[in-house]
PDB file of C-alpha atoms in Angstrom:
ATOM      1  CA  UNK F  44      55.629  46.961  51.949  1.00  0.00           C
ATOM      2  CA  UNK F  45      58.744  48.418  50.884  1.00  0.00           C
ATOM      3  CA  UNK F  46      60.275  48.394  54.369  1.00  0.00           C
ATOM      4  CA  UNK F  47      59.148  44.725  55.148  1.00  0.00           C
ATOM      5  CA  UNK F  48      60.465  43.245  51.808  1.00  0.00           C
ATOM      6  CA  UNK F  49      63.707  45.642  51.640  1.00  0.00           C
ATOM      7  CA  UNK F  50      66.684  43.667  49.877  1.00  0.00           C
ATOM      8  CA  UNK F  51      64.104  41.494  48.069  1.00  0.00           C
ATOM      9  CA  UNK F  52      61.871  44.142  46.613  1.00  0.00           C
ATOM     10  CA  UNK F  53      61.885  42.725  43.158  1.00  0.00           C
ATOM     11  CA  UNK F  54      58.488  42.987  41.969  1.00  0.00           C
ATOM     12  CA  UNK F  55      56.788  45.686  40.162  1.00  0.00           C
ATOM     13  CA  UNK F  56      54.294  47.700  42.411  1.00  0.00           C
ATOM     14  CA  UNK F  57      52.064  48.289  39.264  1.00  0.00           C
ATOM     15  CA  UNK F  58      51.658  44.773  38.980  1.00  0.00           C
ATOM     16  CA  UNK F  59      50.917  43.807  42.458  1.00  0.00           C
ATOM     17  CA  UNK F  60      47.560  42.997  44.034  1.00  0.00           C
ATOM     18  CA  UNK F  61      47.267  43.474  47.882  1.00  0.00           C
ATOM     19  CA  UNK F  62      44.791  40.766  49.690  1.00  0.00           C
ATOM     20  CA  UNK F  63      43.884  40.546  53.223  1.00  0.00           C
ATOM     21  CA  UNK F  64      41.821  38.844  55.836  1.00  0.00           C
ATOM     22  CA  UNK F  65      41.229  40.132  59.426  1.00  0.00           C
ATOM     23  CA  UNK F  66      39.232  39.666  62.722  1.00  0.00           C
ATOM     24  CA  UNK F  67      39.456  38.001  65.902  1.00  0.00           C
ATOM     25  CA  UNK F  68      41.998  35.313  66.374  1.00  0.00           C
ATOM     26  CA  UNK F  69      39.706  32.077  65.489  1.00  0.00           C
ATOM     27  CA  UNK F  70      41.904  29.977  63.256  1.00  0.00           C
ATOM     28  CA  UNK F  71      39.270  27.707  61.684  1.00  0.00           C
ATOM     29  CA  UNK F  72      36.238  29.554  62.520  1.00  0.00           C
ATOM     30  CA  UNK F  73      37.558  32.882  60.736  1.00  0.00           C
ATOM     31  CA  UNK F  74      38.590  30.781  57.784  1.00  0.00           C
ATOM     32  CA  UNK F  75      42.210  31.382  58.206  1.00  0.00           C
ATOM     33  CA  UNK F  76      43.218  27.568  57.500  1.00  0.00           C
ATOM     34  CA  UNK F  77      41.113  27.672  54.026  1.00  0.00           C
ATOM     35  CA  UNK F  78      42.889  31.501  53.371  1.00  0.00           C
ATOM     36  CA  UNK F  79      46.314  30.300  53.681  1.00  0.00           C
ATOM     37  CA  UNK F  80      45.704  27.063  51.509  1.00  0.00           C
ATOM     38  CA  UNK F  81      44.210  29.161  49.017  1.00  0.00           C
ATOM     39  CA  UNK F  82      47.254  31.477  48.942  1.00  0.00           C
ATOM     40  CA  UNK F  83      49.554  28.533  48.407  1.00  0.00           C
ATOM     41  CA  UNK F  84      47.469  27.232  45.593  1.00  0.00           C
ATOM     42  CA  UNK F  85      47.458  30.567  43.768  1.00  0.00           C
ATOM     43  CA  UNK F  86      51.111  30.621  44.266  1.00  0.00           C
ATOM     44  CA  UNK F  87      51.680  27.472  42.758  1.00  0.00           C
ATOM     45  CA  UNK F  88      49.185  28.357  39.829  1.00  0.00           C
ATOM     46  CA  UNK F  89      51.152  31.675  39.310  1.00  0.00           C
ATOM     47  CA  UNK F  90      54.568  30.119  39.094  1.00  0.00           C
ATOM     48  CA  UNK F  91      53.231  27.355  36.986  1.00  0.00           C
ATOM     49  CA  UNK F  92      52.018  29.915  34.333  1.00  0.00           C
ATOM     50  CA  UNK F  93      55.123  32.095  34.536  1.00  0.00           C
ATOM     51  CA  UNK F  94      53.049  35.024  35.512  1.00  0.00           C
ATOM     52  CA  UNK F  95      54.783  38.440  36.555  1.00  0.00           C
ATOM     53  CA  UNK F  96      51.879  39.152  38.791  1.00  0.00           C
ATOM     54  CA  UNK F  97      52.719  39.304  42.596  1.00  0.00           C
ATOM     55  CA  UNK F  98      49.991  39.125  45.415  1.00  0.00           C
ATOM     56  CA  UNK F  99      50.844  40.323  48.838  1.00  0.00           C
ATOM     57  CA  UNK F 100      48.415  38.933  51.507  1.00  0.00           C
ATOM     58  CA  UNK F 101      48.127  40.399  55.019  1.00  0.00           C
ATOM     59  CA  UNK F 102      46.854  38.566  57.825  1.00  0.00           C
ATOM     60  CA  UNK F 103      45.486  41.073  60.513  1.00  0.00           C
ATOM     61  CA  UNK F 104      44.779  39.187  63.769  1.00  0.00           C
ATOM     62  CA  UNK F 105      45.797  39.930  67.152  1.00  0.00           C
ATOM     63  CA  UNK F 106      47.639  37.287  68.889  1.00  0.00           C
ATOM     64  CA  UNK F 107      50.137  37.077  72.138  1.00  0.00           C
ATOM     65  CA  UNK F 108      53.520  39.029  70.979  1.00  0.00           C
ATOM     66  CA  UNK F 109      56.113  40.523  73.274  1.00  0.00           C
ATOM     67  CA  UNK F 110      57.212  43.078  70.827  1.00  0.00           C
ATOM     68  CA  UNK F 111      57.777  44.211  67.258  1.00  0.00           C
ATOM     69  CA  UNK F 112      60.611  42.333  65.686  1.00  0.00           C
ATOM     70  CA  UNK F 113      64.082  44.051  65.164  1.00  0.00           C
ATOM     71  CA  UNK F 114      63.873  43.424  61.316  1.00  0.00           C
ATOM     72  CA  UNK F 115      60.383  44.811  61.022  1.00  0.00           C
ATOM     73  CA  UNK F 116      61.822  48.004  62.683  1.00  0.00           C
ATOM     74  CA  UNK F 117      65.125  47.985  60.679  1.00  0.00           C
ATOM     75  CA  UNK F 118      62.989  47.630  57.656  1.00  0.00           C
ATOM     76  CA  UNK F 119      61.134  50.944  58.134  1.00  0.00           C
ATOM     77  CA  UNK F 120      64.210  52.383  59.583  1.00  0.00           C
ATOM     78  CA  UNK F 121      66.202  51.744  56.119  1.00  0.00           C
ATOM     79  CA  UNK F 122      63.318  52.700  53.955  1.00  0.00           C
ATOM     80  CA  UNK F 123      63.246  56.278  55.883  1.00  0.00           C
ATOM     81  CA  UNK F 124      66.919  56.705  55.717  1.00  0.00           C
ATOM     82  CA  UNK F 125      66.849  55.770  51.869  1.00  0.00           C
ATOM     83  CA  UNK F 126      63.948  58.306  51.241  1.00  0.00           C
ATOM     84  CA  UNK F 127      65.527  61.355  53.235  1.00  0.00           C
ATOM     85  CA  UNK F 128      68.808  60.523  51.397  1.00  0.00           C
ATOM     86  CA  UNK F 129      67.200  60.410  48.032  1.00  0.00           C
ATOM     87  CA  UNK F 130      65.225  63.876  49.240  1.00  0.00           C
ATOM     88  CA  UNK F 131      68.453  65.561  49.873  1.00  0.00           C
ATOM     89  CA  UNK F 132      70.366  64.449  46.509  1.00  0.00           C
ATOM     90  CA  UNK F 133      66.997  65.702  44.790  1.00  0.00           C
ATOM     91  CA  UNK F 134      67.055  69.249  46.305  1.00  0.00           C
ATOM     92  CA  UNK F 135      70.859  69.396  45.608  1.00  0.00           C
ATOM     93  CA  UNK F 136      70.169  68.313  41.925  1.00  0.00           C
ATOM     94  CA  UNK F 137      67.126  70.942  41.669  1.00  0.00           C
ATOM     95  CA  UNK F 138      69.473  73.806  43.136  1.00  0.00           C
ATOM     96  CA  UNK F 139      72.491  72.907  40.964  1.00  0.00           C
ATOM     97  CA  UNK F 140      70.131  72.790  37.547  1.00  0.00           C
ATOM     98  CA  UNK F 141      68.589  76.252  38.630  1.00  0.00           C
ATOM     99  CA  UNK F 142      72.254  77.544  39.346  1.00  0.00           C
ATOM    100  CA  UNK F 143      73.421  76.186  36.115  1.00  0.00           C
ATOM    101  CA  UNK F 144      70.451  77.549  34.087  1.00  0.00           C
ATOM    102  CA  UNK F 145      71.213  81.155  35.269  1.00  0.00           C
ATOM    103  CA  UNK F 146      74.683  81.102  33.687  1.00  0.00           C
ATOM    104  CA  UNK F 147      73.483  79.254  30.677  1.00  0.00           C
ATOM    105  CA  UNK F 148      74.476  81.278  27.321  1.00  0.00           C
ATOM    106  CA  UNK F 149      73.503  80.113  23.733  1.00  0.00           C
ATOM    107  CA  UNK F 150      75.966  77.523  22.625  1.00  0.00           C
ATOM    108  CA  UNK F 151      76.480  76.225  26.096  1.00  0.00           C
ATOM    109  CA  UNK F 152      75.914  72.419  26.616  1.00  0.00           C
ATOM    110  CA  UNK F 153      72.911  71.329  29.084  1.00  0.00           C
ATOM    111  CA  UNK F 154      74.178  69.938  32.358  1.00  0.00           C
ATOM    112  CA  UNK F 155      74.904  66.370  32.503  1.00  0.00           C
ATOM    113  CA  UNK F 156      74.324  64.160  35.313  1.00  0.00           C
ATOM    114  CA  UNK F 157      78.126  64.065  36.165  1.00  0.00           C
ATOM    115  CA  UNK F 158      77.543  67.961  36.825  1.00  0.00           C
ATOM    116  CA  UNK F 159      74.490  67.219  38.939  1.00  0.00           C
ATOM    117  CA  UNK F 160      75.207  64.432  41.256  1.00  0.00           C
ATOM    118  CA  UNK F 161      78.398  65.056  43.061  1.00  0.00           C
ATOM    119  CA  UNK F 162      80.824  62.667  44.515  1.00  0.00           C
ATOM    120  CA  UNK F 163      79.623  63.346  48.316  1.00  0.00           C
ATOM    121  CA  UNK F 164      75.956  62.310  46.528  1.00  0.00           C
ATOM    122  CA  UNK F 165      77.359  59.184  45.404  1.00  0.00           C
ATOM    123  CA  UNK F 166      78.911  58.075  48.529  1.00  0.00           C
ATOM    124  CA  UNK F 167      75.879  58.906  50.471  1.00  0.00           C
ATOM    125  CA  UNK F 168      73.795  57.027  48.454  1.00  0.00           C
ATOM    126  CA  UNK F 169      76.165  54.035  48.081  1.00  0.00           C
ATOM    127  CA  UNK F 170      76.174  53.660  51.918  1.00  0.00           C
ATOM    128  CA  UNK F 171      72.099  53.616  52.040  1.00  0.00           C
ATOM    129  CA  UNK F 172      72.171  50.991  49.090  1.00  0.00           C
ATOM    130  CA  UNK F 173      74.794  48.891  51.008  1.00  0.00           C
ATOM    131  CA  UNK F 174      72.424  49.164  54.331  1.00  0.00           C
ATOM    132  CA  UNK F 175      69.639  47.510  52.117  1.00  0.00           C
ATOM    133  CA  UNK F 176      71.490  44.223  51.671  1.00  0.00           C
ATOM    134  CA  UNK F 177      69.592  41.270  53.333  1.00  0.00           C
ATOM    135  CA  UNK F 178      71.112  37.763  53.808  1.00  0.00           C
ATOM    136  CA  UNK F 179      67.760  36.173  54.903  1.00  0.00           C
ATOM    137  CA  UNK F 180      64.370  36.162  53.554  1.00  0.00           C
ATOM    138  CA  UNK F 181      61.783  38.855  54.463  1.00  0.00           C
ATOM    139  CA  UNK F 182      60.046  37.936  57.322  1.00  0.00           C
ATOM    140  CA  UNK F 183      56.651  36.461  57.816  1.00  0.00           C
ATOM    141  CA  UNK F 184      55.457  37.948  60.790  1.00  0.00           C
ATOM    142  CA  UNK F 185      56.068  41.414  62.165  1.00  0.00           C
ATOM    143  CA  UNK F 186      56.102  40.785  65.884  1.00  0.00           C
ATOM    144  CA  UNK F 187      57.805  38.555  68.272  1.00  0.00           C
ATOM    145  CA  UNK F 188      55.511  35.839  69.002  1.00  0.00           C
ATOM    146  CA  UNK F 189      55.139  34.378  72.491  1.00  0.00           C
ATOM    147  CA  UNK F 190      54.509  30.805  71.227  1.00  0.00           C
ATOM    148  CA  UNK F 191      55.819  31.004  67.846  1.00  0.00           C
ATOM    149  CA  UNK F 192      56.259  27.196  67.404  1.00  0.00           C
ATOM    150  CA  UNK F 193      52.588  26.568  68.814  1.00  0.00           C
ATOM    151  CA  UNK F 194      50.879  29.385  66.690  1.00  0.00           C
ATOM    152  CA  UNK F 195      48.087  27.764  64.464  1.00  0.00           C
ATOM    153  CA  UNK F 196      48.537  30.298  61.580  1.00  0.00           C
ATOM    154  CA  UNK F 197      52.277  30.289  61.478  1.00  0.00           C
ATOM    155  CA  UNK F 198      52.389  26.805  61.474  1.00  0.00           C
ATOM    156  CA  UNK F 199      49.732  26.400  58.291  1.00  0.00           C
ATOM    157  CA  UNK F 200      52.018  28.947  56.710  1.00  0.00           C
ATOM    158  CA  UNK F 201      55.064  26.524  57.322  1.00  0.00           C
ATOM    159  CA  UNK F 202      53.110  23.684  56.151  1.00  0.00           C
ATOM    160  CA  UNK F 203      52.267  25.146  52.706  1.00  0.00           C
ATOM    161  CA  UNK F 204      56.017  26.568  52.556  1.00  0.00           C
ATOM    162  CA  UNK F 205      55.122  30.336  51.921  1.00  0.00           C
ATOM    163  CA  UNK F 206      58.254  31.813  52.956  1.00  0.00           C
ATOM    164  CA  UNK F 207      58.495  35.086  50.916  1.00  0.00           C
ATOM    165  CA  UNK F 208      60.949  33.547  48.878  1.00  0.00           C
ATOM    166  CA  UNK F 209      61.956  35.728  45.574  1.00  0.00           C
ATOM    167  CA  UNK F 210      60.496  33.069  43.199  1.00  0.00           C
ATOM    168  CA  UNK F 211      57.060  32.880  45.112  1.00  0.00           C
ATOM    169  CA  UNK F 212      54.382  35.230  43.610  1.00  0.00           C
ATOM    170  CA  UNK F 213      52.331  35.160  46.556  1.00  0.00           C
ATOM    171  CA  UNK F 214      54.016  37.095  49.507  1.00  0.00           C
ATOM    172  CA  UNK F 215      52.529  36.861  53.241  1.00  0.00           C
ATOM    173  CA  UNK F 216      52.831  39.413  55.877  1.00  0.00           C
ATOM    174  CA  UNK F 217      51.082  38.443  59.234  1.00  0.00           C
ATOM    175  CA  UNK F 218      50.457  41.464  61.510  1.00  0.00           C
ATOM    176  CA  UNK F 219      49.334  39.934  64.958  1.00  0.00           C
ATOM    177  CA  UNK F 220      47.999  43.181  66.298  1.00  0.00           C
ATOM    178  CA  UNK F 221      44.829  45.392  65.178  1.00  0.00           C
ATOM    179  CA  UNK F 222      45.872  48.446  63.205  1.00  0.00           C
ATOM    180  CA  UNK F 223      46.275  51.968  64.467  1.00  0.00           C
ATOM    181  CA  UNK F 224      47.869  54.988  63.216  1.00  0.00           C
ATOM    182  CA  UNK F 225      50.549  55.054  65.931  1.00  0.00           C
ATOM    183  CA  UNK F 226      51.870  51.537  64.389  1.00  0.00           C
ATOM    184  CA  UNK F 227      55.646  52.062  63.358  1.00  0.00           C
ATOM    185  CA  UNK F 228      55.228  49.222  60.690  1.00  0.00           C
ATOM    186  CA  UNK F 229      51.604  49.616  59.229  1.00  0.00           C
ATOM    187  CA  UNK F 230      50.846  53.451  60.448  1.00  0.00           C
ATOM    188  CA  UNK F 231      47.344  53.395  59.465  1.00  0.00           C
ATOM    189  CA  UNK F 232      43.734  52.885  60.729  1.00  0.00           C
ATOM    190  CA  UNK F 233      41.821  49.917  59.465  1.00  0.00           C
ATOM    191  CA  UNK F 234      39.611  51.768  57.122  1.00  0.00           C
ATOM    192  CA  UNK F 235      42.745  53.278  55.692  1.00  0.00           C
ATOM    193  CA  UNK F 236      44.344  50.081  55.154  1.00  0.00           C
ATOM    194  CA  UNK F 237      41.135  48.517  53.545  1.00  0.00           C
ATOM    195  CA  UNK F 238      40.918  51.441  51.085  1.00  0.00           C
ATOM    196  CA  UNK F 239      44.649  50.850  49.951  1.00  0.00           C
ATOM    197  CA  UNK F 240      44.162  46.846  49.265  1.00  0.00           C
ATOM    198  CA  UNK F 241      42.283  45.348  46.366  1.00  0.00           C
ATOM    199  CA  UNK F 242      40.243  42.720  48.247  1.00  0.00           C
ATOM    200  CA  UNK F 243      39.553  41.590  51.618  1.00  0.00           C
ATOM    201  CA  UNK F 244      38.955  37.751  52.010  1.00  0.00           C
ATOM    202  CA  UNK F 245      36.561  36.433  54.736  1.00  0.00           C
ATOM    203  CA  UNK F 246      36.110  32.520  54.648  1.00  0.00           C
ATOM    204  CA  UNK F 247      34.233  32.405  57.776  1.00  0.00           C
ATOM    205  CA  UNK F 248      32.309  29.497  58.933  1.00  0.00           C
ATOM    206  CA  UNK F 249      29.547  31.642  60.737  1.00  0.00           C
ATOM    207  CA  UNK F 250      29.642  34.902  58.740  1.00  0.00           C
ATOM    208  CA  UNK F 251      29.009  34.263  55.031  1.00  0.00           C
ATOM    209  CA  UNK F 252      29.319  37.941  53.987  1.00  0.00           C
ATOM    210  CA  UNK F 253      32.171  39.064  56.465  1.00  0.00           C
ATOM    211  CA  UNK F 254      29.779  40.962  58.652  1.00  0.00           C
ATOM    212  CA  UNK F 255      32.387  41.539  61.601  1.00  0.00           C
ATOM    213  CA  UNK F 256      35.940  41.409  59.545  1.00  0.00           C
ATOM    214  CA  UNK F 257      37.284  43.252  62.598  1.00  0.00           C
TER     215      UNK F 257
END
């Protein structure tokens, strides 16, 4: 999620709910039309109420694609680079605190941030922060679709105007491929993914209790 929404990650993860729907690509039979419509209505209600709650909704349904989008891969790379940089800076700070503590004598001041974060650390972190700048909105879909303009799910999302705008309280991620742990964007199996969400929604016409969500 952090990688997908980098540059627009302005919502509180502690105040975020994760919903999903999944299954074979049957737009109406699986109730995806109703799912997307309900997300749009929820978005309107949350915005009207001035709520700070954010909902991130995943649609996991295999469709015809050519590859992962450059933007999706870039987001994960940017997050990994930032995480690695922060780890390096943290290790350096820990080492400097330790060394400074060894030399401490009664009456000496405690180390302050200017001593702990070096100029090189600041330059490196600044580079990573500038790399997180994004001019467009976070993408709706993680893959390059074979027939983007004719895809029912994407067209429904466009119709209800869920474009992952900063003002939207409901964010949408369409992942047109079944999940697996080798996926560079969502590297987890289906069961693991389900355990990490708050609710699965299966508005199927012929499976009222979501018997075969995947």
